[in-house]
Amino acid sequence: MADLMEKVVSLAKRRGYVFPGSEIYGGLNGTWDFGPAGVLLKENIKSEWVSHLSARGDIVFLDSSVLYNSRVWEASGHVESFVDELVECEICHRRFRSDMAPEKDSDHTHKFLPPRTFNTMFKTDVGPVEDKGDRVYLRPETAQGIFINFGNVLSSTRVRVPFGIAQIGKGFRNEITTGNFLFRVREFEMLELEFFVKPGEDKKWHEFWQKERLQWFTDLGIKPENIKLVELPKEDIAHYSRGTAEIWYHWPFIDWGELEGVANRGDYDLKQHSKYSGRDLSYTEPDTGDKYFPYVIEPSVGVGRAALAFLLDAYAEEGGRVILKLHPKLAPYKVAVFPLVANKPDLVTKAKEIYSELRLKLRLSAVFDDRGNIGKRYYSQDEIGTPWCITVDYQTLEDGTVTVRDRDTASQERINVSQLDTYFTQKLT
Ligand code: GAP
């Protein structure tokens, strides 16, 4: 199983999904750079999330800044509570999260000093003078940007409880222990939804969102046997939560573990910000005049962690081929176009024409390849996860048909070029 992770990390680098951060300078722990295919995979994950939420009609979107007034983090409780317990070894001075500290290193048994707490928010200063600048934090979650704009969204749109505000943005955490590729990093993009409901209806909505989010993953191809919902025990939940369920994935490196959190944050955040800012962030029911602080249900997932689950789940080896069986909606490139041979100008011209049409008319993410032989081109597209390959051959010049090869079955069918738009539109909706 651990071997699967190595294979996926290596494929990710080889095929332009993910590169180690700052690689030519020896790297920077806990950072990864998304390459050409990785960017498209991430964009597809984000756009599936956005379109799924916006189709509901009760969710609006926000894009708040990364830096907030540091009072935000005092109010939210993060200055006090966003801490990990760390232990330092007296001998090698390495620090570990207490729950992840190994007993030994290669050459010695660790001798740990008493545990200390460590706030995992990155700190920096605004203004040109470092020591006189105001302390700010790089946000460890995007959620607070939503809470502090709750009043602005209410007054500028026609939303009514129950409704949600969703946001995509970077979060930063100075994790003591990073690792397992994209699983635990120091800088990551988050997909966060804060769904505001009437107190008393929170349990119902909490259950609703757990199921909804689980379904989203399986609809996008995660095998049902690799994903499940787990209710966290009270002692494991965050300081703001009244109850948290997690969507767990069957990771090859830790067995089962968190992919996405679905928390019931109650009215904690809106109340705290009302208290600290002096602005009333309560909600008044337009029909009844009832005034209350809505409860918040929060599904929250890292894009990179989700991408890792999709990549691991899609990896397959069949009959000597490596296939990345990504759901077509997530695949970076939907179709590859090949001339059967590269040295026949008629075939190349026709293939380039089809390639342009797919891009320009259908707006499909397509690639063109005329290197090596057809078998090698199929092999490389299978590894990248491209669901369909079109080959332009001699018959194309006679009857206007091409072969379309399916990534997962390797079966081929002949389709008329004029039918390609209907063919792909049907496949991708
Ligand atoms: N606003 C809620 C919140 O921040 P969280 O469980 O701490 O909750 C939400 O984080 C999600 O963000 C996690 O389920 C995971 O998908 C992702 N995540 C958290 N820390 C991460 C890290 N260090 N590296 C990658 N993804 C991370």
Short mmCIF file of C-alpha atoms and ligand atoms in Angstrom, two decimals:
data_model
loop_
_atom_site.label_atom_id
_atom_site.label_comp_id
_atom_site.label_asym_id
_atom_site.label_seq_id
_atom_site.Cartn_x
_atom_site.Cartn_y
_atom_site.Cartn_z
CA MET A 1 0.00 0.00 0.00
CA ALA A 2 2.79 2.46 0.93
CA ASP A 3 4.22 1.52 -2.41
CA LEU A 4 1.11 3.03 -4.04
CA MET A 5 2.00 6.39 -2.53
CA GLU A 6 5.54 6.21 -3.97
CA LYS A 7 4.12 5.37 -7.37
CA VAL A 8 1.68 8.27 -7.27
CA VAL A 9 4.33 10.76 -6.08
CA SER A 10 6.60 9.64 -8.90
CA LEU A 11 3.84 9.76 -11.54
CA ALA A 12 2.82 13.20 -10.27
CA LYS A 13 6.31 14.53 -10.91
CA ARG A 14 6.87 12.68 -14.20
CA ARG A 15 3.60 13.84 -15.73
CA GLY A 16 3.55 17.42 -14.49
CA TYR A 17 1.03 17.16 -11.67
CA VAL A 18 3.09 18.11 -8.63
CA PHE A 19 6.72 19.13 -8.12
CA PRO A 20 8.58 19.51 -4.80
CA GLY A 21 8.55 23.19 -3.70
CA SER A 22 11.83 25.14 -4.25
CA GLU A 23 13.37 21.95 -5.60
CA ILE A 24 16.50 23.46 -7.21
CA TYR A 25 17.44 24.98 -3.83
CA GLY A 26 17.07 21.72 -1.96
CA GLY A 27 13.36 22.15 -1.30
CA LEU A 28 11.28 23.73 1.44
CA ASN A 29 9.58 21.33 3.77
CA GLY A 30 5.80 21.18 3.51
CA THR A 31 5.52 22.99 0.17
CA TRP A 32 4.65 21.60 -3.24
CA ASP A 33 4.23 23.27 -6.64
CA PHE A 34 1.41 22.26 -8.97
CA GLY A 35 2.58 21.72 -12.55
CA PRO A 36 0.58 22.05 -15.79
CA ALA A 37 -1.56 18.93 -15.24
CA GLY A 38 -1.86 19.59 -11.50
CA VAL A 39 -3.21 23.09 -12.03
CA LEU A 40 -5.92 21.74 -14.31
CA LEU A 41 -6.81 18.96 -11.87
CA LYS A 42 -7.08 21.50 -9.06
CA GLU A 43 -9.13 23.88 -11.22
CA ASN A 44 -11.49 21.03 -12.09
CA ILE A 45 -11.92 20.07 -8.43
CA LYS A 46 -12.67 23.70 -7.56
CA SER A 47 -15.09 24.21 -10.41
CA GLU A 48 -16.97 20.99 -9.57
CA TRP A 49 -17.30 22.26 -6.00
CA VAL A 50 -18.45 25.73 -7.12
CA SER A 51 -20.94 24.45 -9.67
CA HIS A 52 -22.34 21.88 -7.26
CA LEU A 53 -22.91 24.55 -4.62
CA SER A 54 -24.16 27.31 -6.89
CA ALA A 55 -26.69 24.99 -8.55
CA ARG A 56 -28.54 24.88 -5.21
CA GLY A 57 -29.53 28.55 -5.38
CA ASP A 58 -28.98 29.20 -1.66
CA ILE A 59 -25.23 29.76 -1.68
CA VAL A 60 -23.22 32.89 -2.51
CA PHE A 61 -19.46 33.27 -2.82
CA LEU A 62 -16.80 35.43 -1.25
CA ASP A 63 -13.11 36.08 -1.79
CA SER A 64 -11.69 37.76 1.29
CA SER A 65 -8.07 38.80 1.74
CA VAL A 66 -5.54 36.48 3.34
CA LEU A 67 -4.43 39.03 5.95
CA TYR A 68 -6.98 40.11 8.52
CA ASN A 69 -6.84 42.54 11.42
CA SER A 70 -5.26 40.46 14.19
CA ARG A 71 -8.30 41.08 16.41
CA VAL A 72 -10.06 38.57 14.14
CA TRP A 73 -7.85 35.81 15.50
CA GLU A 74 -8.25 36.97 19.07
CA ALA A 75 -12.02 36.88 18.66
CA SER A 76 -12.03 33.53 16.87
CA GLY A 77 -9.97 31.94 19.66
CA HIS A 78 -7.10 31.01 17.35
CA VAL A 79 -4.48 33.11 19.19
CA GLU A 80 -5.23 31.13 22.30
CA SER A 81 -6.32 27.76 21.00
CA PHE A 82 -4.81 27.10 17.56
CA VAL A 83 -1.93 25.30 19.17
CA ASP A 84 -0.16 22.00 18.95
CA GLU A 85 1.75 20.42 21.79
CA LEU A 86 5.36 19.88 20.84
CA VAL A 87 8.25 18.05 22.44
CA GLU A 88 11.94 18.72 21.85
CA CYS A 89 14.66 16.11 22.08
CA GLU A 90 17.49 17.21 24.40
CA ILE A 91 20.04 15.34 22.31
CA CYS A 92 19.26 16.26 18.69
CA HIS A 93 17.01 19.30 19.38
CA ARG A 94 14.50 18.13 16.84
CA ARG A 95 10.91 19.02 17.62
CA PHE A 96 7.88 16.82 17.08
CA ARG A 97 4.16 17.04 17.66
CA SER A 98 3.73 15.14 20.93
CA ASP A 99 1.24 12.74 19.40
CA MET A 100 3.60 11.98 16.52
CA ALA A 101 6.97 11.84 18.29
CA PRO A 102 9.01 8.73 17.43
CA GLU A 103 10.83 6.98 20.27
CA LYS A 104 14.11 6.69 18.40
CA ASP A 105 16.10 8.16 15.56
CA SER A 106 18.63 6.15 13.56
CA ASP A 107 21.49 6.79 16.01
CA HIS A 108 19.85 7.55 19.37
CA THR A 109 16.80 7.19 21.57
CA HIS A 110 15.12 10.56 21.93
CA LYS A 111 15.14 12.21 25.33
CA PHE A 112 12.23 14.59 25.35
CA LEU A 113 11.90 17.78 27.40
CA PRO A 114 8.45 18.47 28.91
CA PRO A 115 5.86 19.33 26.22
CA ARG A 116 5.20 22.96 25.28
CA THR A 117 2.41 24.49 23.28
CA PHE A 118 3.15 26.10 19.93
CA ASN A 119 0.77 28.31 17.97
CA THR A 120 0.74 27.10 14.38
CA MET A 121 -0.35 30.39 12.81
CA PHE A 122 2.38 32.02 10.71
CA LYS A 123 3.14 35.49 11.98
CA THR A 124 4.31 38.53 10.07
CA ASP A 125 4.12 42.32 10.30
CA VAL A 126 2.43 44.92 8.13
CA GLY A 127 4.21 48.19 7.41
CA PRO A 128 7.80 48.98 6.51
CA VAL A 129 9.32 48.79 9.99
CA GLU A 130 9.47 45.22 11.13
CA ASP A 131 9.60 45.70 14.88
CA LYS A 132 7.05 48.52 14.92
CA GLY A 133 4.72 46.99 12.38
CA ASP A 134 1.40 45.56 13.46
CA ARG A 135 1.43 41.85 14.05
CA VAL A 136 -0.71 39.95 11.54
CA TYR A 137 -1.22 36.27 10.92
CA LEU A 138 -1.48 34.36 7.68
CA ARG A 139 -4.93 32.83 7.97
CA PRO A 140 -5.00 29.16 8.97
CA GLU A 141 -8.58 28.88 7.66
CA THR A 142 -10.62 31.03 5.28
CA ALA A 143 -13.76 30.69 7.43
CA GLN A 144 -13.10 33.82 9.49
CA GLY A 145 -13.17 35.95 6.32
CA ILE A 146 -16.73 34.73 5.85
CA PHE A 147 -17.84 35.47 9.41
CA ILE A 148 -16.44 39.01 9.42
CA ASN A 149 -18.28 39.71 6.13
CA PHE A 150 -21.56 38.16 7.26
CA GLY A 151 -23.19 41.59 7.70
CA ASN A 152 -21.89 42.82 4.33
CA VAL A 153 -23.28 39.80 2.51
CA LEU A 154 -26.65 40.12 4.26
CA SER A 155 -27.00 43.79 3.38
CA SER A 156 -25.77 43.51 -0.20
CA THR A 157 -27.66 40.41 -1.38
CA ARG A 158 -31.10 38.86 -0.99
CA VAL A 159 -30.01 35.80 0.99
CA ARG A 160 -32.18 34.48 3.82
CA VAL A 161 -31.44 31.85 6.43
CA PRO A 162 -30.87 29.00 5.63
CA PHE A 163 -28.12 30.02 3.22
CA GLY A 164 -24.41 29.55 2.73
CA ILE A 165 -21.34 31.61 1.96
CA ALA A 166 -18.58 29.68 0.23
CA GLN A 167 -14.97 30.65 -0.28
CA ILE A 168 -11.88 29.24 -1.96
CA GLY A 169 -8.53 30.51 -0.79
CA LYS A 170 -5.15 29.76 0.64
CA GLY A 171 -4.64 28.80 4.25
CA PHE A 172 -1.28 28.60 6.01
CA ARG A 173 -0.27 26.50 8.99
CA ASN A 174 3.16 26.21 10.50
CA GLU A 175 2.67 22.49 11.00
CA ILE A 176 5.29 20.95 13.27
CA THR A 177 5.26 17.73 11.33
CA THR A 178 4.51 17.83 7.63
CA GLY A 179 4.52 14.87 5.31
CA ASN A 180 2.82 12.28 3.21
CA PHE A 181 3.08 14.38 0.07
CA LEU A 182 0.06 16.70 -0.24
CA PHE A 183 -1.60 15.35 2.90
CA ARG A 184 -0.07 17.67 5.48
CA VAL A 185 1.59 20.79 4.10
CA ARG A 186 2.22 24.33 5.34
CA GLU A 187 0.43 26.23 2.59
CA PHE A 188 -2.73 24.92 0.98
CA GLU A 189 -5.86 25.96 -0.81
CA MET A 190 -9.14 25.38 1.03
CA LEU A 191 -12.73 24.92 -0.07
CA GLU A 192 -14.89 26.18 2.78
CA LEU A 193 -18.63 26.55 3.08
CA GLU A 194 -20.27 28.24 6.05
CA PHE A 195 -23.95 27.34 5.94
CA PHE A 196 -26.10 29.49 8.26
CA VAL A 197 -29.19 27.90 9.76
CA LYS A 198 -31.79 28.59 12.41
CA PRO A 199 -30.75 27.25 15.84
CA GLY A 200 -32.62 24.00 16.41
CA GLU A 201 -32.34 23.09 12.71
CA ASP A 202 -28.58 22.63 12.95
CA LYS A 203 -28.60 18.86 13.57
CA LYS A 204 -30.71 18.23 10.50
CA TRP A 205 -28.43 20.40 8.33
CA HIS A 206 -25.30 18.90 9.83
CA GLU A 207 -26.46 15.45 8.73
CA PHE A 208 -27.53 16.81 5.36
CA TRP A 209 -24.10 18.28 4.59
CA GLN A 210 -22.22 15.17 5.71
CA LYS A 211 -24.17 13.05 3.25
CA GLU A 212 -24.01 15.66 0.52
CA ARG A 213 -20.25 15.99 0.72
CA LEU A 214 -19.68 12.24 0.83
CA GLN A 215 -21.84 11.88 -2.25
CA TRP A 216 -19.85 14.60 -4.04
CA PHE A 217 -16.67 12.54 -3.67
CA THR A 218 -18.25 9.28 -4.82
CA ASP A 219 -19.96 11.03 -7.75
CA LEU A 220 -16.51 12.18 -8.81
CA GLY A 221 -15.20 8.64 -8.79
CA ILE A 222 -13.88 7.89 -5.28
CA LYS A 223 -14.60 4.20 -4.68
CA PRO A 224 -17.28 3.83 -1.97
CA GLU A 225 -15.17 1.25 -0.12
CA ASN A 226 -12.38 3.85 0.32
CA ILE A 227 -14.45 6.59 1.94
CA LYS A 228 -16.66 6.85 5.01
CA LEU A 229 -18.19 9.23 7.54
CA VAL A 230 -16.95 9.26 11.12
CA GLU A 231 -18.35 11.18 14.10
CA LEU A 232 -15.48 12.56 16.20
CA PRO A 233 -15.48 12.08 19.96
CA LYS A 234 -15.91 15.35 21.91
CA GLU A 235 -12.28 15.38 23.12
CA ASP A 236 -11.00 15.49 19.52
CA ILE A 237 -13.03 18.42 18.22
CA ALA A 238 -11.85 22.01 17.67
CA HIS A 239 -12.46 24.73 20.26
CA TYR A 240 -15.32 26.27 18.24
CA SER A 241 -17.21 23.07 17.45
CA ARG A 242 -20.40 21.61 18.92
CA GLY A 243 -19.88 18.43 16.99
CA THR A 244 -17.67 17.40 14.10
CA ALA A 245 -18.00 14.60 11.63
CA GLU A 246 -15.20 13.82 9.22
CA ILE A 247 -15.12 12.23 5.83
CA TRP A 248 -12.32 9.71 6.08
CA TYR A 249 -10.37 8.29 3.19
CA HIS A 250 -8.49 5.00 3.20
CA TRP A 251 -5.00 6.50 2.81
CA PRO A 252 -2.20 4.07 2.00
CA PHE A 253 0.08 5.65 4.63
CA ILE A 254 -2.14 5.99 7.72
CA ASP A 255 -4.98 3.65 6.95
CA TRP A 256 -8.17 5.66 7.59
CA GLY A 257 -7.91 9.42 8.16
CA GLU A 258 -9.43 12.83 7.55
CA LEU A 259 -10.16 14.00 4.06
CA GLU A 260 -12.78 16.64 4.90
CA GLY A 261 -14.27 18.02 8.11
CA VAL A 262 -17.96 18.83 8.56
CA ALA A 263 -18.32 20.83 11.77
CA ASN A 264 -21.28 22.30 13.58
CA ARG A 265 -19.74 25.61 14.74
CA GLY A 266 -22.97 26.70 16.45
CA ASP A 267 -23.18 30.46 16.93
CA TYR A 268 -19.64 30.65 18.32
CA ASP A 269 -18.01 32.76 15.61
CA LEU A 270 -20.76 35.29 14.91
CA LYS A 271 -21.16 35.90 18.65
CA GLN A 272 -17.45 36.26 19.23
CA HIS A 273 -17.05 38.74 16.39
CA SER A 274 -20.07 40.71 17.56
CA LYS A 275 -18.51 40.92 21.01
CA TYR A 276 -15.00 41.85 19.85
CA SER A 277 -15.95 44.23 17.03
CA GLY A 278 -18.97 45.87 18.62
CA ARG A 279 -20.92 45.21 15.39
CA ASP A 280 -24.14 43.26 15.71
CA LEU A 281 -23.83 40.17 13.52
CA SER A 282 -27.19 38.69 14.48
CA TYR A 283 -29.89 37.92 11.92
CA THR A 284 -33.50 39.09 11.87
CA GLU A 285 -36.12 36.88 10.20
CA PRO A 286 -37.84 39.12 7.64
CA ASP A 287 -41.26 37.51 8.15
CA THR A 288 -41.43 37.12 11.91
CA GLY A 289 -38.92 39.70 13.15
CA ASP A 290 -37.22 36.96 15.22
CA LYS A 291 -33.64 37.95 15.97
CA TYR A 292 -30.92 35.36 16.59
CA PHE A 293 -27.36 34.32 15.85
CA PRO A 294 -27.56 31.64 13.16
CA TYR A 295 -25.78 28.34 13.73
CA VAL A 296 -23.14 27.40 11.22
CA ILE A 297 -22.54 24.08 9.49
CA GLU A 298 -19.10 24.01 7.93
CA PRO A 299 -17.87 21.50 5.36
CA SER A 300 -14.17 22.26 4.82
CA VAL A 301 -11.57 20.49 2.71
CA GLY A 302 -8.09 21.15 1.36
CA VAL A 303 -7.90 21.12 -2.45
CA GLY A 304 -4.49 19.42 -2.33
CA ARG A 305 -5.68 16.75 0.09
CA ALA A 306 -8.69 16.11 -2.13
CA ALA A 307 -6.42 15.98 -5.21
CA LEU A 308 -4.27 13.39 -3.41
CA ALA A 309 -7.32 11.23 -2.68
CA PHE A 310 -8.48 11.47 -6.31
CA LEU A 311 -5.00 10.57 -7.60
CA LEU A 312 -4.54 7.62 -5.24
CA ASP A 313 -8.01 6.31 -5.97
CA ALA A 314 -7.54 6.61 -9.72
CA TYR A 315 -4.17 4.86 -9.93
CA ALA A 316 -4.35 1.45 -11.60
CA GLU A 317 -1.97 -0.97 -13.26
CA GLU A 318 -3.51 -3.22 -15.89
CA GLY A 319 -1.76 -5.53 -18.36
CA GLY A 320 1.52 -3.62 -18.13
CA ARG A 321 -0.19 -0.24 -18.45
CA VAL A 322 -0.37 2.43 -15.76
CA ILE A 323 -3.76 4.13 -15.96
CA LEU A 324 -4.93 7.12 -14.02
CA LYS A 325 -8.66 6.49 -14.05
CA LEU A 326 -9.66 10.00 -13.05
CA HIS A 327 -13.30 10.94 -13.52
CA PRO A 328 -13.48 12.67 -16.94
CA LYS A 329 -14.70 15.85 -15.25
CA LEU A 330 -11.51 15.95 -13.19
CA ALA A 331 -9.04 14.79 -15.85
CA PRO A 332 -6.68 17.66 -16.78
CA TYR A 333 -6.96 16.88 -20.49
CA LYS A 334 -10.20 15.44 -21.85
CA VAL A 335 -8.89 14.35 -25.20
CA ALA A 336 -5.61 13.81 -27.04
CA VAL A 337 -5.41 14.03 -30.83
CA PHE A 338 -2.86 12.07 -32.87
CA PRO A 339 -2.05 11.75 -36.55
CA LEU A 340 -1.40 8.04 -37.14
CA VAL A 341 2.08 8.88 -38.40
CA ALA A 342 3.95 12.17 -38.09
CA ASN A 343 5.46 12.28 -41.57
CA LYS A 344 2.25 12.39 -43.61
CA PRO A 345 1.30 16.07 -44.00
CA ASP A 346 -2.36 15.29 -44.86
CA LEU A 347 -2.84 13.38 -41.63
CA VAL A 348 -1.05 16.03 -39.55
CA THR A 349 -3.09 18.86 -41.08
CA LYS A 350 -6.37 17.04 -40.48
CA ALA A 351 -5.37 16.12 -36.90
CA LYS A 352 -4.39 19.74 -36.17
CA GLU A 353 -7.71 20.93 -37.57
CA ILE A 354 -9.63 18.60 -35.24
CA TYR A 355 -7.41 19.58 -32.32
CA SER A 356 -8.19 23.29 -32.95
CA GLU A 357 -11.93 22.67 -33.27
CA LEU A 358 -12.05 20.77 -29.98
CA ARG A 359 -10.26 23.61 -28.22
CA LEU A 360 -11.80 26.63 -29.88
CA LYS A 361 -15.35 25.48 -30.58
CA LEU A 362 -15.95 22.99 -27.78
CA ARG A 363 -13.59 24.64 -25.28
CA LEU A 364 -12.24 21.21 -24.43
CA SER A 365 -8.89 20.86 -22.74
CA ALA A 366 -7.08 18.94 -25.48
CA VAL A 367 -3.51 17.92 -26.33
CA PHE A 368 -1.81 17.12 -29.62
CA ASP A 369 0.90 14.48 -29.87
CA ASP A 370 2.79 13.21 -32.89
CA ARG A 371 5.91 11.86 -31.16
CA GLY A 372 6.92 8.21 -31.26
CA ASN A 373 4.48 5.50 -32.20
CA ILE A 374 0.77 5.34 -31.39
CA GLY A 375 1.31 2.76 -28.63
CA LYS A 376 3.68 5.08 -26.75
CA ARG A 377 1.29 7.99 -27.11
CA TYR A 378 -1.58 5.92 -25.68
CA TYR A 379 0.69 4.80 -22.86
CA SER A 380 1.58 8.35 -21.92
CA GLN A 381 -2.03 9.62 -22.09
CA ASP A 382 -3.18 6.70 -19.93
CA GLU A 383 -0.69 7.73 -17.27
CA ILE A 384 -1.78 11.36 -17.41
CA GLY A 385 -5.39 10.21 -17.17
CA THR A 386 -6.72 11.51 -20.50
CA PRO A 387 -10.06 9.71 -20.98
CA TRP A 388 -10.12 9.70 -24.81
CA CYS A 389 -7.58 9.61 -27.64
CA ILE A 390 -8.54 10.46 -31.20
CA THR A 391 -6.45 9.06 -34.03
CA VAL A 392 -6.56 10.47 -37.54
CA ASP A 393 -5.66 7.74 -40.05
CA TYR A 394 -5.91 7.08 -43.79
CA GLN A 395 -9.58 6.19 -43.53
CA THR A 396 -10.22 9.65 -42.05
CA LEU A 397 -9.14 11.21 -45.33
CA GLU A 398 -11.59 8.97 -47.22
CA ASP A 399 -14.73 8.93 -45.09
CA GLY A 400 -14.26 11.64 -42.43
CA THR A 401 -14.21 9.23 -39.48
CA VAL A 402 -11.62 8.97 -36.70
CA THR A 403 -10.98 6.34 -34.03
CA VAL A 404 -11.83 7.30 -30.48
CA ARG A 405 -10.08 5.16 -27.89
CA ASP A 406 -11.36 4.84 -24.35
CA ARG A 407 -8.68 5.06 -21.63
CA ASP A 408 -10.21 2.52 -19.23
CA THR A 409 -11.24 -0.22 -21.64
CA ALA A 410 -8.71 0.47 -24.45
CA SER A 411 -11.62 -0.18 -26.83
CA GLN A 412 -11.95 1.91 -29.97
CA GLU A 413 -14.88 3.11 -32.01
CA ARG A 414 -15.08 5.00 -35.27
CA ILE A 415 -16.86 8.32 -35.09
CA ASN A 416 -17.55 10.83 -37.81
CA VAL A 417 -15.64 14.07 -37.20
CA SER A 418 -18.91 16.01 -37.51
CA GLN A 419 -20.29 13.97 -34.55
CA LEU A 420 -17.38 14.63 -32.17
CA ASP A 421 -19.01 17.63 -30.51
CA THR A 422 -22.19 15.68 -29.63
CA TYR A 423 -20.08 12.69 -28.60
CA PHE A 424 -17.97 14.64 -26.09
CA THR A 425 -20.79 16.86 -24.87
CA GLN A 426 -22.74 13.73 -23.96
CA LYS A 427 -19.73 12.11 -22.29
CA LEU A 428 -18.94 15.14 -20.18
CA THR A 429 -22.39 16.05 -18.88
N1 GAP B 1 -12.36 25.89 8.98
C1 GAP B 1 -12.29 24.54 9.42
C2 GAP B 1 -10.95 23.98 9.38
O1 GAP B 1 -10.00 24.69 9.10
P1 GAP B 1 -9.60 21.72 9.58
O2 GAP B 1 -10.10 20.34 9.83
O3 GAP B 1 -8.50 22.22 10.45
O4 GAP B 1 -10.89 22.66 9.69
C3 GAP B 1 -10.08 21.60 7.04
O5 GAP B 1 -9.16 21.84 8.07
C4 GAP B 1 -9.49 20.74 5.95
O6 GAP B 1 -8.32 21.36 5.42
C5 GAP B 1 -9.02 19.35 6.39
O7 GAP B 1 -10.10 18.44 6.38
C6 GAP B 1 -8.02 19.02 5.29
O8 GAP B 1 -8.69 18.59 4.12
C7 GAP B 1 -7.39 20.37 5.01
N2 GAP B 1 -6.15 20.57 5.77
C8 GAP B 1 -6.02 20.96 7.06
N3 GAP B 1 -4.72 21.06 7.40
C9 GAP B 1 -4.01 20.72 6.31
C10 GAP B 1 -2.62 20.65 6.00
N4 GAP B 1 -1.70 20.97 6.91
N5 GAP B 1 -2.26 20.27 4.76
C11 GAP B 1 -3.19 19.97 3.82
N6 GAP B 1 -4.51 20.05 4.04
C12 GAP B 1 -4.93 20.42 5.26
#
